[in-house]
Short mmCIF file of C-alpha atoms and ligand atoms in Angstrom, two decimals:
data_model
loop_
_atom_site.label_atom_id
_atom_site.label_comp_id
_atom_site.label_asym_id
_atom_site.label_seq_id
_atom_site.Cartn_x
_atom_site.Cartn_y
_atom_site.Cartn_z
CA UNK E 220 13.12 -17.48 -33.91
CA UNK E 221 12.28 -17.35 -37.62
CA UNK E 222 8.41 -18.29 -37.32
CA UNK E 223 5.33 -18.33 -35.54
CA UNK E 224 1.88 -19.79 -35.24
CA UNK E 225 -0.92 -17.18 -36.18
CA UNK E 226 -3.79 -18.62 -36.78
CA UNK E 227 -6.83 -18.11 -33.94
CA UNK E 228 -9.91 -20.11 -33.14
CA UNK E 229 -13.57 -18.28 -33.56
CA UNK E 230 -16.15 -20.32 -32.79
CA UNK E 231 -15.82 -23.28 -35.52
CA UNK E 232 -13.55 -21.57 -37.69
CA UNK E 233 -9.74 -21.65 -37.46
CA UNK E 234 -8.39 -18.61 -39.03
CA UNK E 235 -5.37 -18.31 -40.83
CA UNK E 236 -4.07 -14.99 -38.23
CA UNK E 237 -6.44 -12.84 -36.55
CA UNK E 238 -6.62 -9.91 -38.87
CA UNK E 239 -10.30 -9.37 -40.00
CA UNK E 240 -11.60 -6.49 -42.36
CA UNK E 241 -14.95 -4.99 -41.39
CA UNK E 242 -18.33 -4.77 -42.64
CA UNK E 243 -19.19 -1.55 -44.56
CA UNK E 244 -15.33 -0.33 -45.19
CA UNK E 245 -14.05 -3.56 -47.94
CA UNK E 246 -16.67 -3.12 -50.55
CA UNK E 247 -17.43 -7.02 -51.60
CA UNK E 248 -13.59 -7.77 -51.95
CA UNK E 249 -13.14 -7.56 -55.52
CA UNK E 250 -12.89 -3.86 -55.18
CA UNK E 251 -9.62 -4.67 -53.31
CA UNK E 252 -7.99 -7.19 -54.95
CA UNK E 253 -5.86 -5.07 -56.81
CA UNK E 254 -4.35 -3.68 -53.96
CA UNK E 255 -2.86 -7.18 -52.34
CA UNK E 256 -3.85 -10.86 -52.20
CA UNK E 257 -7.04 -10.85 -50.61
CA UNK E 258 -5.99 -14.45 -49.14
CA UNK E 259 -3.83 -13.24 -47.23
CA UNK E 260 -6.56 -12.03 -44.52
CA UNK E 261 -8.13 -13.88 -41.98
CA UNK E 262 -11.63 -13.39 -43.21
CA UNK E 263 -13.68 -10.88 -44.82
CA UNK E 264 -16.56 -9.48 -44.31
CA UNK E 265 -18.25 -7.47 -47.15
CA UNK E 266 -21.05 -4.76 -46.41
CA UNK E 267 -24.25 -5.71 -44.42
CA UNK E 268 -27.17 -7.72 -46.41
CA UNK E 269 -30.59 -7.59 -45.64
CA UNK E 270 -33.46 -9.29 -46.49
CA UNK E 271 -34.43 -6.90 -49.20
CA UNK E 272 -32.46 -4.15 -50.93
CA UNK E 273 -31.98 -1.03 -49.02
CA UNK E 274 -31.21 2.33 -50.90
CA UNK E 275 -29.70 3.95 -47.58
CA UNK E 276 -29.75 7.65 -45.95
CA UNK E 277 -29.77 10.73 -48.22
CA UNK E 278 -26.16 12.54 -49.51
CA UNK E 279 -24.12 13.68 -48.06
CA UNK E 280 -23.52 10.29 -46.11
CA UNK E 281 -19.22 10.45 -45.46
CA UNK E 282 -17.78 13.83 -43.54
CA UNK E 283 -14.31 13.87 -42.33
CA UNK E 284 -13.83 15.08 -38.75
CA UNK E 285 -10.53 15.07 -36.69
CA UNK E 286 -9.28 11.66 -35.98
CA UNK E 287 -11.95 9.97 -37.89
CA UNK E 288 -14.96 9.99 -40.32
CA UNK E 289 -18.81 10.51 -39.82
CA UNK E 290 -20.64 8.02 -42.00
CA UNK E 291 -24.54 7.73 -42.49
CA UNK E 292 -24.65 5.13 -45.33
CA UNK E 293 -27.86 3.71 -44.02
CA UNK E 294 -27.07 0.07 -44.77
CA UNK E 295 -27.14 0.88 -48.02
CA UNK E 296 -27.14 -2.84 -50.21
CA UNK E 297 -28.28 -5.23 -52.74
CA UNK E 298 -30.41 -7.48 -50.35
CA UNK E 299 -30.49 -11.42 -50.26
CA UNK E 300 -31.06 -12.45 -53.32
CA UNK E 301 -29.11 -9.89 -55.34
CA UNK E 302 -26.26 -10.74 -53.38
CA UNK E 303 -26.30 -14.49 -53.96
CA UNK E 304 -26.40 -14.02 -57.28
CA UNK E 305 -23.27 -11.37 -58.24
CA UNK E 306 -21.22 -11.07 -55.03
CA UNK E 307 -21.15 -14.10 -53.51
CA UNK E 308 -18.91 -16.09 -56.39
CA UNK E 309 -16.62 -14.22 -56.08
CA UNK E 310 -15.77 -14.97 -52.80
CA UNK E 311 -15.92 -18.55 -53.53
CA UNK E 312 -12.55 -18.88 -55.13
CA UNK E 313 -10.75 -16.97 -52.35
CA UNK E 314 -8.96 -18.95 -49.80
CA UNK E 315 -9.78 -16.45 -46.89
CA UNK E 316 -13.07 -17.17 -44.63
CA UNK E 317 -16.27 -15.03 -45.47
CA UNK E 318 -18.27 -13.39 -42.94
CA UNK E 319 -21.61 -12.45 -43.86
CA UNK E 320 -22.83 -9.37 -42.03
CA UNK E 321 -26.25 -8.82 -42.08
CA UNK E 322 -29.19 -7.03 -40.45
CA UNK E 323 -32.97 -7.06 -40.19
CA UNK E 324 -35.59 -4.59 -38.48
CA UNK E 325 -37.40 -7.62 -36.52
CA UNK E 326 -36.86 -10.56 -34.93
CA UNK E 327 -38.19 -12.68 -38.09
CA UNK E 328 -36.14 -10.76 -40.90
CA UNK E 329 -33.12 -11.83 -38.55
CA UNK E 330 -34.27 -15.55 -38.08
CA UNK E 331 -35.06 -15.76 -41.82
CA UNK E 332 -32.05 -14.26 -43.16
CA UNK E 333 -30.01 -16.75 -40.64
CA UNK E 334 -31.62 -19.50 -41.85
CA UNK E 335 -30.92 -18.50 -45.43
CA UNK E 336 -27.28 -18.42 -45.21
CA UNK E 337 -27.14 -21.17 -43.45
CA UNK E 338 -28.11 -23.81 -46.32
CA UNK E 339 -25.32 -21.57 -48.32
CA UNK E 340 -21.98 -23.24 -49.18
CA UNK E 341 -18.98 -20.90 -48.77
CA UNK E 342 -20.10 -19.35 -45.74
CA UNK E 343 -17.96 -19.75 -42.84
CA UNK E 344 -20.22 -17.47 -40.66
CA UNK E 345 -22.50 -14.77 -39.38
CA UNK E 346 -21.89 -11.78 -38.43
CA UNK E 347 -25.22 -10.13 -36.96
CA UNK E 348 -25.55 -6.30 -36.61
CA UNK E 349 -27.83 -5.93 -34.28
CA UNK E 350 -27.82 -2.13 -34.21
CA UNK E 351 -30.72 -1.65 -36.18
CA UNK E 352 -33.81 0.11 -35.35
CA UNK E 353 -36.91 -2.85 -34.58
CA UNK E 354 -39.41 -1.26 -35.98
CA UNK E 355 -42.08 -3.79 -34.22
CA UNK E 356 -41.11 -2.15 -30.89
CA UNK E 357 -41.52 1.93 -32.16
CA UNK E 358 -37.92 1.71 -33.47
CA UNK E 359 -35.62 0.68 -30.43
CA UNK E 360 -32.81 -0.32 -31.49
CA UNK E 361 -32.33 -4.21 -30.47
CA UNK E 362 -28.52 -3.66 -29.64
CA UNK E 363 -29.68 -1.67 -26.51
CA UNK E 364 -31.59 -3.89 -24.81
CA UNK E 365 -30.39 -6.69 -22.85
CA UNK E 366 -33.82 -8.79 -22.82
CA UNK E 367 -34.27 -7.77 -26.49
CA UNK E 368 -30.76 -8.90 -27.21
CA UNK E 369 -30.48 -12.23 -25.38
CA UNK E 370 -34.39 -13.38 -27.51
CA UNK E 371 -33.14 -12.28 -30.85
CA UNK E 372 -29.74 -14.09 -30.03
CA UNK E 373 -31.23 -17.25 -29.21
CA UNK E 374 -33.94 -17.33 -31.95
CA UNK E 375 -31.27 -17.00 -34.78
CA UNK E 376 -28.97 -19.40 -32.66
CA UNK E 377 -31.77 -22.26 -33.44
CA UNK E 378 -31.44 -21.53 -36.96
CA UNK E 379 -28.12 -21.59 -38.11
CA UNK E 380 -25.09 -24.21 -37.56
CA UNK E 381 -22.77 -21.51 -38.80
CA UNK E 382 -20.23 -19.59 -36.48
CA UNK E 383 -22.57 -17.08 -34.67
CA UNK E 384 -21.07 -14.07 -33.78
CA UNK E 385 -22.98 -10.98 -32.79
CA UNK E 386 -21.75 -7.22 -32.87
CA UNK E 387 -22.20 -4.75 -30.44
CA UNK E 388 -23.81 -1.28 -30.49
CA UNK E 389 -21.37 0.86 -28.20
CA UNK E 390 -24.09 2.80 -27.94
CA UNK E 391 -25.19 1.82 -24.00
CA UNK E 392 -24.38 2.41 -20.87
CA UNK E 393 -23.14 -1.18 -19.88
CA UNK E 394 -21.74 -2.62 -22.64
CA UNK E 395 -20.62 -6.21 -20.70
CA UNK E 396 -24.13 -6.27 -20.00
CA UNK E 397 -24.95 -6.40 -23.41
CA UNK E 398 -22.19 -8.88 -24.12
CA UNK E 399 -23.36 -11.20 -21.59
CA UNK E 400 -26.84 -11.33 -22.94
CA UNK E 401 -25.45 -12.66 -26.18
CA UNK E 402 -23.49 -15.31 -24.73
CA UNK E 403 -26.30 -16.48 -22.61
CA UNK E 404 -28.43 -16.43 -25.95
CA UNK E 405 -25.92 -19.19 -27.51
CA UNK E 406 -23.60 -16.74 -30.01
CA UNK E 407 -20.61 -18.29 -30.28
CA UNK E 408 -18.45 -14.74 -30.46
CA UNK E 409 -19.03 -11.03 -29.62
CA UNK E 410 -17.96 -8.46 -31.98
CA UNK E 411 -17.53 -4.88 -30.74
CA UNK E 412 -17.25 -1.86 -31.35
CA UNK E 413 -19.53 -0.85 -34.41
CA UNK E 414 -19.89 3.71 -34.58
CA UNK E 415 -20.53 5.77 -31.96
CA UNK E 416 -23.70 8.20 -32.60
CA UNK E 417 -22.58 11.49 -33.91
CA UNK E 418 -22.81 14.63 -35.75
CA UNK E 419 -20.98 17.89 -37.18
CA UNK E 420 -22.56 21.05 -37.98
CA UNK E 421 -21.24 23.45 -40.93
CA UNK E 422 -21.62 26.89 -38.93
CA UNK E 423 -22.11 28.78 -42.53
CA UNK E 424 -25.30 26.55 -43.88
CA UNK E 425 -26.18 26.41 -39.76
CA UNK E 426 -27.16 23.03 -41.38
CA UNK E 427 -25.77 19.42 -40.88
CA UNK E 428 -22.78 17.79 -43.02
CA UNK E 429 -24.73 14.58 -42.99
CA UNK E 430 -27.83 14.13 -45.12
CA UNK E 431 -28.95 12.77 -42.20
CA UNK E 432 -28.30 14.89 -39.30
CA UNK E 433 -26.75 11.68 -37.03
CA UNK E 434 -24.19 9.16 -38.44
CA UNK E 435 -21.83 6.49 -36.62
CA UNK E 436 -18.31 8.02 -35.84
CA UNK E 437 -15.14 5.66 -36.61
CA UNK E 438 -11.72 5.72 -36.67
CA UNK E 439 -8.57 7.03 -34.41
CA UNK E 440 -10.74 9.01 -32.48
CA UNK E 441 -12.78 5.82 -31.36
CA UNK E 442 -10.15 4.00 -30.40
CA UNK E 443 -9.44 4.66 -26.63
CA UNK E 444 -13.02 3.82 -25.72
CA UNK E 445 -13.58 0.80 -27.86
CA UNK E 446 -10.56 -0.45 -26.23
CA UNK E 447 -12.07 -0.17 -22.86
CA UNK E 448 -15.44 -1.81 -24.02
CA UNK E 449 -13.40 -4.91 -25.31
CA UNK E 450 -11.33 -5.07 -21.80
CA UNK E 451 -14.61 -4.81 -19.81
CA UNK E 452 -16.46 -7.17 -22.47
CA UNK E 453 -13.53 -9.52 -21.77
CA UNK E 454 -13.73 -9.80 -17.90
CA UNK E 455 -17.62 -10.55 -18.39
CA UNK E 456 -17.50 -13.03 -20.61
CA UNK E 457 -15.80 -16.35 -21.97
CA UNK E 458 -16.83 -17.00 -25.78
CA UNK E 459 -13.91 -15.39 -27.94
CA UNK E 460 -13.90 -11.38 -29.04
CA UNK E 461 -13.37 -9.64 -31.96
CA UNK E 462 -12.24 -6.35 -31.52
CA UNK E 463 -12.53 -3.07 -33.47
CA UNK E 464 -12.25 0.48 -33.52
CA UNK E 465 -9.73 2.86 -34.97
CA UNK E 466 -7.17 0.08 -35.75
CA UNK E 467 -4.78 1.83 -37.86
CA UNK E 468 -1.57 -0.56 -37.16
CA UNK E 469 0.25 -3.38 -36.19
CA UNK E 470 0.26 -2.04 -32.88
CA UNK E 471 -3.17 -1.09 -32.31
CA UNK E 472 -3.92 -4.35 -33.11
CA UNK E 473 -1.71 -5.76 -30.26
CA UNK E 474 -3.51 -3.93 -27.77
CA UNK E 475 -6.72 -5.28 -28.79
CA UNK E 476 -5.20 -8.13 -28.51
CA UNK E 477 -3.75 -7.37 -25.39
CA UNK E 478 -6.82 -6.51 -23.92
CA UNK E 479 -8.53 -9.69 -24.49
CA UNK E 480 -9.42 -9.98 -28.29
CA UNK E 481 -8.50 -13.39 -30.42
CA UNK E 482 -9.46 -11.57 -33.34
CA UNK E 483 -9.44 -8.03 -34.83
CA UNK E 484 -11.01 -5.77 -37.46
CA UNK E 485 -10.09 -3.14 -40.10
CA UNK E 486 -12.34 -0.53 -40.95
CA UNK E 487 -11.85 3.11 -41.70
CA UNK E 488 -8.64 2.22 -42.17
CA UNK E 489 -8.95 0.68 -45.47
CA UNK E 490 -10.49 3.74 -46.70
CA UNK E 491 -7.47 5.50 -46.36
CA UNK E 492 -5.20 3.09 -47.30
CA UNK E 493 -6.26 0.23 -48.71
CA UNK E 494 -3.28 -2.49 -48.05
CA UNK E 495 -3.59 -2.17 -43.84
CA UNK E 496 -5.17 -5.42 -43.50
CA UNK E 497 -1.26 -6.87 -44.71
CA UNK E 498 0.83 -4.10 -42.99
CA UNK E 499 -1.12 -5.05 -39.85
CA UNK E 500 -0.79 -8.38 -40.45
CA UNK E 501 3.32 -8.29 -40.97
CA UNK E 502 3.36 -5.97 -38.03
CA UNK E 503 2.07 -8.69 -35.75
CA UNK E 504 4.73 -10.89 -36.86
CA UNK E 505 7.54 -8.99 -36.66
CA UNK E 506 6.10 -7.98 -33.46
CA UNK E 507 5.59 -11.87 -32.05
CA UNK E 508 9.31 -12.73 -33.66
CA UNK E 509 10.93 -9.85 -31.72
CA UNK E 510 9.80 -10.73 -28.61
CA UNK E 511 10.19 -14.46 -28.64
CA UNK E 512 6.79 -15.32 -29.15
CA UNK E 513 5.80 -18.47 -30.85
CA UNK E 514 1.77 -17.90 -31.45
CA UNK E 515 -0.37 -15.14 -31.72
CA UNK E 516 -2.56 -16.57 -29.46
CA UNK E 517 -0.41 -16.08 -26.78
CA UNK E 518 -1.27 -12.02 -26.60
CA UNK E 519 -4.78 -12.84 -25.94
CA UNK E 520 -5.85 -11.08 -22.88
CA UNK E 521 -1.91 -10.84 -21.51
CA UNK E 522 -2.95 -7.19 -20.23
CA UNK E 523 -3.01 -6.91 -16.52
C1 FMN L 258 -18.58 3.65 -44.34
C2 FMN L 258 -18.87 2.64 -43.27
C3 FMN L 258 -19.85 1.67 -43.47
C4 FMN L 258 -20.12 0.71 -42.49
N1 FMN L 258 -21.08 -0.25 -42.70
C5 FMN L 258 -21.30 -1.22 -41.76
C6 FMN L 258 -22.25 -2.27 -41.98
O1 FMN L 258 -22.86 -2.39 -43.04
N2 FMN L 258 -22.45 -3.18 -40.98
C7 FMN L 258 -21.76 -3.12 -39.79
O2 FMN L 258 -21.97 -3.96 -38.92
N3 FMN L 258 -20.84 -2.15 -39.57
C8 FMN L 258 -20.60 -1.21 -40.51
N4 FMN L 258 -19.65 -0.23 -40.28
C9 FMN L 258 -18.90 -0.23 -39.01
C10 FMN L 258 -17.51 -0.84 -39.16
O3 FMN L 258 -17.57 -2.17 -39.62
C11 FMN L 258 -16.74 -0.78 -37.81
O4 FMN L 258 -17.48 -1.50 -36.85
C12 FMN L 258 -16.54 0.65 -37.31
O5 FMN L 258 -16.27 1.52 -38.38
C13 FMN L 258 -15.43 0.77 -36.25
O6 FMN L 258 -14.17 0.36 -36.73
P1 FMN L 258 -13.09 1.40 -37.40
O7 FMN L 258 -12.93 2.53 -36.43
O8 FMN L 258 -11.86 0.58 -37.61
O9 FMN L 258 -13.71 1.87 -38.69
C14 FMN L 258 -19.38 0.74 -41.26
C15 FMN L 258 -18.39 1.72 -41.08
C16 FMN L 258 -18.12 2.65 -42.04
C17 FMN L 258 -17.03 3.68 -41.82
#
């Protein structure tokens, strides 16, 4: 067998192979494209956009800790409008799908943002982070609450045409819970994982080694337990996955895969070294051809 079929199906978008790279960790693309050919990827999602500009948590923001890094960026970003205007074009002469990630801190900055990008040409679809603090209800964050979820799902589902898909918070108890709320309120994919809450203490300062005490944990270390939330996600529901967490290769990616995602995404690891989007990608392959496979798609939830 010299080829094989890559390309997987996420809500109306057919992508090219299932290798995704994740909000926060790819810049807006350009700052990558020296690195490889950026249309090589599946899709791209650049950092998460709100519906103003956010200036993000005080320094220090990135700490290394075994196995992984503590960020507490604070959805740092342009906003809206700025974005539209010097980041967006870019991405409108790549032949890879863009994602937009984006965020709001109630249910109307979500449903207005939605229904911004949606008039938007060159958007193949949302990605909604719904781990953000609603600061209507004293700062819950939505992402934890299954009634919260499933109304802020299905308000920005009646807004937007585009490719829903909604990430998860592995911050909860019952994460299929969670999952099953946003299928119920109409997404048309589930993301997971984004960071874990966390924190590291310099024992000489006694003070914290983030600006802002707690940050999200990702990478390596993540791993074993997003895989588990992506194999219980995947018995609960039926719309299509996208998995994450401490991907750092080809084979990683397979158990994802394995596990029940269609598609997966790159994070910390293109902070350390920048081309693993394509080294994943070729992985797969050479993985599929070895073993007789003739499409990706066939790995999808294979795990017993
Ligand atoms: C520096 C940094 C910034 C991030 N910013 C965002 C963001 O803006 N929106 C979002 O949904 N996730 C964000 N994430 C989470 C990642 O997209 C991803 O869900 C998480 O890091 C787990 O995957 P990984 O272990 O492969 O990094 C960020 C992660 C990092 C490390």
């Amino acid at each position: 067998m010299k080829e094989c079929t890559l390309s997987v199906k996420i809500g109306k978008m057919v992508l090219k192979n299932p290798v995704i790279v994740s909000s926060g960790t790819f810049g807006f693309g350009q700052e990558f494209e020296d690195f490889f050919d950026l249309n090589a990827l599946g899709a791209i999602i650049p950092k998460g956009i709100s519906l103003k500009p956010m200036i993000g948590n005080p320094p220090p923001r990135i700490f290394e800790t075994e196995g992984g890094i503590l960020n507490s960026i604070g959805l740092q970003n342009p906003g809206f409008q700025e974005f539209i205007k010097t980041k967006l074009p870019y991405f409108r002469n790549l032949k890879t799908h863009l994602i937009i990630n984006f965020l709001g801190n109630t249910q109307k900055e979500y449903t207005e943002l939605a229904r911004r990008f949606d008039s938007i040409p060159g958007i193949s679809g949302l990605e909604m982070n719904i781990s953000c603090p609603n600061i209507k209800r004293g700062g819950i964050v939505f992402g934890t609450d299954p009634q919260m979820t499933y109304r802020l799902v299905r308000a920005v589902r009646k807004v937007t045409a585009l490719t829903l898909i909604v990430k998860l918070s592995p911050n909860v108890t019952d994460i299929a819970l969670m999952a099953k709320s946003v299928e119920e309120g109409g997404a048309d994919a589930v993301s997971l994982v984004n960071t874990f809450r966390a924190m590291a203490v310099n024992i000489h300062s006694k003070r914290p080694e983030l600006g802002n005490v707690i940050g999200g944990l990702s990478g390596p270390a993540i791993k074993p337990i997003a895989l588990r939330m992506v194999w219980e996600v995947h018995q609960a529901v039926r719309i299509p996955i996208i998995g994450m967490g401490g991907i750092m290769c080809a084979e990683d990616a397979i158990e994802f895969m394995m596990v029940g995602a269609s598609a997966i995404q790159i994070g910390t690891a293109n902070l350390i070294h920048p081309k693993t989007g394509v080294e994943v990608l070729q992985g797969i392959k050479q993985f599929l051809l070895q073993n007789k496979i003739n499409r990706v798609q066939k790995l999808i939830g294979v795990f017993r």
